[in-house]
Amino acid sequence: MSAPEGMYDVAMKPKLLRSLLREYVPDEKHPFINPSELSYVVSTVKTLKLLSEWTPQEVQQELVDAWKSAVDSWVNRLLALASSNLPDKCWAGICLLGLTCQECSSERFLTSYDVWLNKLLLHIQPSVLSHFVKAASCASLSDMFTRLSEFSNMKKDGTSQATKVLQLSLKLLNEDSSPVVS
């Protein structure tokens, strides 16, 4: 293997992603102390392409597996956060899920977007109390549909899924207590 390339070294990416997850992304047991740390997480993930799972062909299979496992852990944490009853943790999970839609590998996106979509749709229901959670869900759905538009073979499915979002959005707009209408 060649000399390490510092922070951009493919071998470091799984470790960096796990470190971000451990140090900055809340979980069920630890409180969400500083929401501004999410901007650091977003910036680091984007800059270092920590969710891309792209490796040169000469990379050992164990590194490929380690990175896949790290991204699996990332996605599982976000889905758990997005299911949280605590609005701040739910908001964090939803925001980072939008980032994941933008930054993950095409293979992961295509195999996962349906699960992610259904998770996000739960949060744009009229019964959801937190407007921050609803807004974050709408933004993440936008990220998801933007990414989905890159795949011409998914146009029919994307249109079908967008119809669900449109129906829920219209319900939100028609709510008497909705701040969007009042």
PDB file of C-alpha atoms in Angstrom, residues 1-174:
ATOM      1  CA  MET A   1       0.000   0.000   0.000  1.00  0.00           C
ATOM      2  CA  SER A   2       1.231   3.524  -0.735  1.00  0.00           C
ATOM      3  CA  ALA A   3       2.061   6.195   1.820  1.00  0.00           C
ATOM      4  CA  PRO A   4      -0.919   7.621   3.725  1.00  0.00           C
ATOM      5  CA  GLU A   5      -2.529  10.687   2.168  1.00  0.00           C
ATOM      6  CA  GLY A   6      -3.543  12.234   5.474  1.00  0.00           C
ATOM      7  CA  MET A   7      -7.200  13.026   6.006  1.00  0.00           C
ATOM      8  CA  TYR A   8      -8.021  12.055   2.406  1.00  0.00           C
ATOM      9  CA  ASP A   9      -6.512   8.571   2.779  1.00  0.00           C
ATOM     10  CA  VAL A  10      -9.194   6.001   1.994  1.00  0.00           C
ATOM     11  CA  ALA A  11      -7.987   3.878   4.917  1.00  0.00           C
ATOM     12  CA  MET A  12      -8.814   6.730   7.310  1.00  0.00           C
ATOM     13  CA  LYS A  13     -12.388   7.319   6.143  1.00  0.00           C
ATOM     14  CA  PRO A  14     -14.098   4.524   8.118  1.00  0.00           C
ATOM     15  CA  LYS A  15     -12.210   5.598  11.249  1.00  0.00           C
ATOM     16  CA  LEU A  16     -13.084   9.261  10.737  1.00  0.00           C
ATOM     17  CA  LEU A  17     -16.748   8.472  10.165  1.00  0.00           C
ATOM     18  CA  ARG A  18     -16.912   6.317  13.301  1.00  0.00           C
ATOM     19  CA  SER A  19     -15.147   9.063  15.253  1.00  0.00           C
ATOM     20  CA  LEU A  20     -17.684  11.674  14.101  1.00  0.00           C
ATOM     21  CA  LEU A  21     -20.496   9.324  15.002  1.00  0.00           C
ATOM     22  CA  ARG A  22     -19.066   8.662  18.450  1.00  0.00           C
ATOM     23  CA  GLU A  23     -18.062  12.233  19.302  1.00  0.00           C
ATOM     24  CA  TYR A  24     -20.641  14.489  17.661  1.00  0.00           C
ATOM     25  CA  VAL A  25     -23.800  12.647  16.655  1.00  0.00           C
ATOM     26  CA  PRO A  26     -26.198  12.059  19.553  1.00  0.00           C
ATOM     27  CA  ASP A  27     -27.641   8.647  20.322  1.00  0.00           C
ATOM     28  CA  GLU A  28     -30.468   7.293  22.468  1.00  0.00           C
ATOM     29  CA  LYS A  29     -28.405   7.391  25.676  1.00  0.00           C
ATOM     30  CA  HIS A  30     -26.557  10.681  25.331  1.00  0.00           C
ATOM     31  CA  PRO A  31     -28.196  14.100  25.316  1.00  0.00           C
ATOM     32  CA  PHE A  32     -28.005  16.390  22.338  1.00  0.00           C
ATOM     33  CA  ILE A  33     -25.914  19.114  23.922  1.00  0.00           C
ATOM     34  CA  ASN A  34     -24.762  21.340  21.081  1.00  0.00           C
ATOM     35  CA  PRO A  35     -26.797  21.425  17.846  1.00  0.00           C
ATOM     36  CA  SER A  36     -24.184  23.693  16.236  1.00  0.00           C
ATOM     37  CA  GLU A  37     -21.815  20.709  16.174  1.00  0.00           C
ATOM     38  CA  LEU A  38     -23.950  19.300  13.374  1.00  0.00           C
ATOM     39  CA  SER A  39     -22.523  21.934  11.027  1.00  0.00           C
ATOM     40  CA  TYR A  40     -19.051  20.533  11.777  1.00  0.00           C
ATOM     41  CA  VAL A  41     -20.316  17.012  11.065  1.00  0.00           C
ATOM     42  CA  VAL A  42     -21.921  18.101   7.781  1.00  0.00           C
ATOM     43  CA  SER A  43     -18.819  19.993   6.684  1.00  0.00           C
ATOM     44  CA  THR A  44     -16.483  17.111   7.531  1.00  0.00           C
ATOM     45  CA  VAL A  45     -18.643  14.482   5.847  1.00  0.00           C
ATOM     46  CA  LYS A  46     -18.910  16.579   2.672  1.00  0.00           C
ATOM     47  CA  THR A  47     -15.288  17.714   2.527  1.00  0.00           C
ATOM     48  CA  LEU A  48     -13.812  14.270   3.131  1.00  0.00           C
ATOM     49  CA  LYS A  49     -16.563  12.377   1.261  1.00  0.00           C
ATOM     50  CA  LEU A  50     -16.984  10.049   4.216  1.00  0.00           C
ATOM     51  CA  LEU A  51     -20.205   8.488   2.924  1.00  0.00           C
ATOM     52  CA  SER A  52     -19.115   7.877  -0.680  1.00  0.00           C
ATOM     53  CA  GLU A  53     -17.749   4.360  -0.125  1.00  0.00           C
ATOM     54  CA  TRP A  54     -15.595   4.862  -3.212  1.00  0.00           C
ATOM     55  CA  THR A  55     -12.300   2.999  -3.185  1.00  0.00           C
ATOM     56  CA  PRO A  56      -9.599   2.469  -5.793  1.00  0.00           C
ATOM     57  CA  GLN A  57      -9.584  -1.069  -7.173  1.00  0.00           C
ATOM     58  CA  GLU A  58      -6.309  -1.959  -5.471  1.00  0.00           C
ATOM     59  CA  VAL A  59      -7.784  -1.439  -1.974  1.00  0.00           C
ATOM     60  CA  GLN A  60      -8.021  -4.523   0.225  1.00  0.00           C
ATOM     61  CA  GLN A  61     -11.447  -6.059   0.768  1.00  0.00           C
ATOM     62  CA  GLU A  62     -11.168  -5.610   4.543  1.00  0.00           C
ATOM     63  CA  LEU A  63     -11.013  -1.827   4.068  1.00  0.00           C
ATOM     64  CA  VAL A  64     -14.043  -1.912   1.776  1.00  0.00           C
ATOM     65  CA  ASP A  65     -15.900  -3.945   4.416  1.00  0.00           C
ATOM     66  CA  ALA A  66     -14.809  -1.602   7.227  1.00  0.00           C
ATOM     67  CA  TRP A  67     -16.079   1.441   5.344  1.00  0.00           C
ATOM     68  CA  LYS A  68     -19.364  -0.259   4.470  1.00  0.00           C
ATOM     69  CA  SER A  69     -19.782  -1.183   8.130  1.00  0.00           C
ATOM     70  CA  ALA A  70     -19.053   2.395   9.232  1.00  0.00           C
ATOM     71  CA  VAL A  71     -21.647   3.784   6.809  1.00  0.00           C
ATOM     72  CA  ASP A  72     -24.117   1.106   7.970  1.00  0.00           C
ATOM     73  CA  SER A  73     -23.578   2.296  11.557  1.00  0.00           C
ATOM     74  CA  TRP A  74     -24.061   5.907  10.450  1.00  0.00           C
ATOM     75  CA  VAL A  75     -27.350   5.131   8.697  1.00  0.00           C
ATOM     76  CA  ASN A  76     -28.625   3.019  11.597  1.00  0.00           C
ATOM     77  CA  ARG A  77     -27.881   5.845  14.054  1.00  0.00           C
ATOM     78  CA  LEU A  78     -29.702   8.370  11.878  1.00  0.00           C
ATOM     79  CA  LEU A  79     -32.746   6.151  11.531  1.00  0.00           C
ATOM     80  CA  ALA A  80     -32.806   5.648  15.308  1.00  0.00           C
ATOM     81  CA  LEU A  81     -32.542   9.403  15.862  1.00  0.00           C
ATOM     82  CA  ALA A  82     -35.274  10.079  13.311  1.00  0.00           C
ATOM     83  CA  SER A  83     -37.499   7.744  15.345  1.00  0.00           C
ATOM     84  CA  SER A  84     -36.805   9.540  18.624  1.00  0.00           C
ATOM     85  CA  ASN A  85     -39.641  11.099  20.605  1.00  0.00           C
ATOM     86  CA  LEU A  86     -37.309  13.966  21.502  1.00  0.00           C
ATOM     87  CA  PRO A  87     -37.694  16.681  18.836  1.00  0.00           C
ATOM     88  CA  ASP A  88     -34.047  17.775  18.930  1.00  0.00           C
ATOM     89  CA  LYS A  89     -32.724  14.263  18.335  1.00  0.00           C
ATOM     90  CA  CYS A  90     -35.379  13.592  15.703  1.00  0.00           C
ATOM     91  CA  TRP A  91     -34.453  16.856  13.962  1.00  0.00           C
ATOM     92  CA  ALA A  92     -30.744  15.922  14.001  1.00  0.00           C
ATOM     93  CA  GLY A  93     -31.412  12.489  12.526  1.00  0.00           C
ATOM     94  CA  ILE A  94     -33.621  13.920   9.802  1.00  0.00           C
ATOM     95  CA  CYS A  95     -31.133  16.656   8.871  1.00  0.00           C
ATOM     96  CA  LEU A  96     -28.284  14.161   8.660  1.00  0.00           C
ATOM     97  CA  LEU A  97     -30.463  11.801   6.637  1.00  0.00           C
ATOM     98  CA  GLY A  98     -30.807  14.579   4.046  1.00  0.00           C
ATOM     99  CA  LEU A  99     -27.026  14.884   3.973  1.00  0.00           C
ATOM    100  CA  THR A 100     -26.777  11.122   3.564  1.00  0.00           C
ATOM    101  CA  CYS A 101     -29.133  11.253   0.573  1.00  0.00           C
ATOM    102  CA  GLN A 102     -26.777  13.756  -1.049  1.00  0.00           C
ATOM    103  CA  GLU A 103     -23.465  12.138  -0.166  1.00  0.00           C
ATOM    104  CA  CYS A 104     -23.871   8.352  -0.074  1.00  0.00           C
ATOM    105  CA  SER A 105     -22.910   6.000  -2.887  1.00  0.00           C
ATOM    106  CA  SER A 106     -25.391   5.479  -5.707  1.00  0.00           C
ATOM    107  CA  GLU A 107     -25.720   1.822  -4.778  1.00  0.00           C
ATOM    108  CA  ARG A 108     -26.581   2.614  -1.168  1.00  0.00           C
ATOM    109  CA  PHE A 109     -28.987   5.362  -2.174  1.00  0.00           C
ATOM    110  CA  LEU A 110     -30.908   3.162  -4.595  1.00  0.00           C
ATOM    111  CA  THR A 111     -31.208   0.299  -2.120  1.00  0.00           C
ATOM    112  CA  SER A 112     -32.141   2.528   0.827  1.00  0.00           C
ATOM    113  CA  TYR A 113     -34.112   5.521  -0.377  1.00  0.00           C
ATOM    114  CA  ASP A 114     -37.486   3.792  -0.023  1.00  0.00           C
ATOM    115  CA  VAL A 115     -36.862   3.115   3.691  1.00  0.00           C
ATOM    116  CA  TRP A 116     -35.571   6.656   4.153  1.00  0.00           C
ATOM    117  CA  LEU A 117     -38.548   8.111   2.304  1.00  0.00           C
ATOM    118  CA  ASN A 118     -41.026   6.298   4.528  1.00  0.00           C
ATOM    119  CA  LYS A 119     -39.153   7.480   7.626  1.00  0.00           C
ATOM    120  CA  LEU A 120     -39.315  11.083   6.414  1.00  0.00           C
ATOM    121  CA  LEU A 121     -42.978  10.864   5.417  1.00  0.00           C
ATOM    122  CA  LEU A 122     -43.863  10.027   9.016  1.00  0.00           C
ATOM    123  CA  HIS A 123     -42.648  13.479  10.018  1.00  0.00           C
ATOM    124  CA  ILE A 124     -44.722  15.570   7.629  1.00  0.00           C
ATOM    125  CA  GLN A 125     -48.002  14.286   9.012  1.00  0.00           C
ATOM    126  CA  PRO A 126     -50.420  16.867  10.441  1.00  0.00           C
ATOM    127  CA  SER A 127     -50.118  15.134  13.842  1.00  0.00           C
ATOM    128  CA  VAL A 128     -46.395  15.966  14.174  1.00  0.00           C
ATOM    129  CA  LEU A 129     -46.135  18.774  16.714  1.00  0.00           C
ATOM    130  CA  SER A 130     -42.634  20.081  16.036  1.00  0.00           C
ATOM    131  CA  HIS A 131     -42.499  22.517  13.139  1.00  0.00           C
ATOM    132  CA  PHE A 132     -38.691  22.173  13.135  1.00  0.00           C
ATOM    133  CA  VAL A 133     -39.059  18.435  12.533  1.00  0.00           C
ATOM    134  CA  LYS A 134     -41.582  19.040   9.735  1.00  0.00           C
ATOM    135  CA  ALA A 135     -39.335  21.637   8.090  1.00  0.00           C
ATOM    136  CA  ALA A 136     -36.264  19.401   8.352  1.00  0.00           C
ATOM    137  CA  SER A 137     -38.252  16.534   6.848  1.00  0.00           C
ATOM    138  CA  CYS A 138     -39.321  18.676   3.905  1.00  0.00           C
ATOM    139  CA  ALA A 139     -35.713  19.772   3.328  1.00  0.00           C
ATOM    140  CA  SER A 140     -34.452  16.186   3.502  1.00  0.00           C
ATOM    141  CA  LEU A 141     -37.199  15.050   1.143  1.00  0.00           C
ATOM    142  CA  SER A 142     -36.036  17.742  -1.272  1.00  0.00           C
ATOM    143  CA  ASP A 143     -32.484  16.380  -1.004  1.00  0.00           C
ATOM    144  CA  MET A 144     -33.808  12.888  -1.640  1.00  0.00           C
ATOM    145  CA  PHE A 145     -35.822  13.816  -4.728  1.00  0.00           C
ATOM    146  CA  THR A 146     -32.950  15.877  -6.099  1.00  0.00           C
ATOM    147  CA  ARG A 147     -30.688  12.841  -5.802  1.00  0.00           C
ATOM    148  CA  LEU A 148     -33.361  10.516  -7.193  1.00  0.00           C
ATOM    149  CA  SER A 149     -33.627  12.722 -10.288  1.00  0.00           C
ATOM    150  CA  GLU A 150     -30.050  11.731 -11.182  1.00  0.00           C
ATOM    151  CA  PHE A 151     -31.265   8.216 -12.021  1.00  0.00           C
ATOM    152  CA  SER A 152     -33.269   8.220 -15.251  1.00  0.00           C
ATOM    153  CA  ASN A 153     -34.392   4.635 -14.662  1.00  0.00           C
ATOM    154  CA  MET A 154     -36.101   5.731 -11.416  1.00  0.00           C
ATOM    155  CA  LYS A 155     -38.295   8.449 -12.968  1.00  0.00           C
ATOM    156  CA  LYS A 156     -41.549   6.483 -12.692  1.00  0.00           C
ATOM    157  CA  ASP A 157     -40.909   5.499  -9.067  1.00  0.00           C
ATOM    158  CA  GLY A 158     -39.833   9.036  -8.211  1.00  0.00           C
ATOM    159  CA  THR A 159     -43.040  10.447  -9.657  1.00  0.00           C
ATOM    160  CA  SER A 160     -45.097   7.942  -7.684  1.00  0.00           C
ATOM    161  CA  GLN A 161     -43.261   8.796  -4.464  1.00  0.00           C
ATOM    162  CA  ALA A 162     -43.555  12.536  -5.102  1.00  0.00           C
ATOM    163  CA  THR A 163     -47.336  12.116  -5.273  1.00  0.00           C
ATOM    164  CA  LYS A 164     -47.324  10.832  -1.670  1.00  0.00           C
ATOM    165  CA  VAL A 165     -45.310  13.845  -0.559  1.00  0.00           C
ATOM    166  CA  LEU A 166     -47.608  16.231  -2.406  1.00  0.00           C
ATOM    167  CA  GLN A 167     -50.707  14.735  -0.776  1.00  0.00           C
ATOM    168  CA  LEU A 168     -49.192  15.063   2.694  1.00  0.00           C
ATOM    169  CA  SER A 169     -48.013  18.598   1.954  1.00  0.00           C
ATOM    170  CA  LEU A 170     -51.512  19.618   0.907  1.00  0.00           C
ATOM    171  CA  LYS A 171     -52.886  18.184   4.157  1.00  0.00           C
ATOM    172  CA  LEU A 172     -50.379  20.284   6.084  1.00  0.00           C
ATOM    173  CA  LEU A 173     -51.338  23.425   4.190  1.00  0.00           C
ATOM    174  CA  ASN A 174     -55.019  22.789   4.839  1.00  0.00           C
TER     175      ASN A 174
END
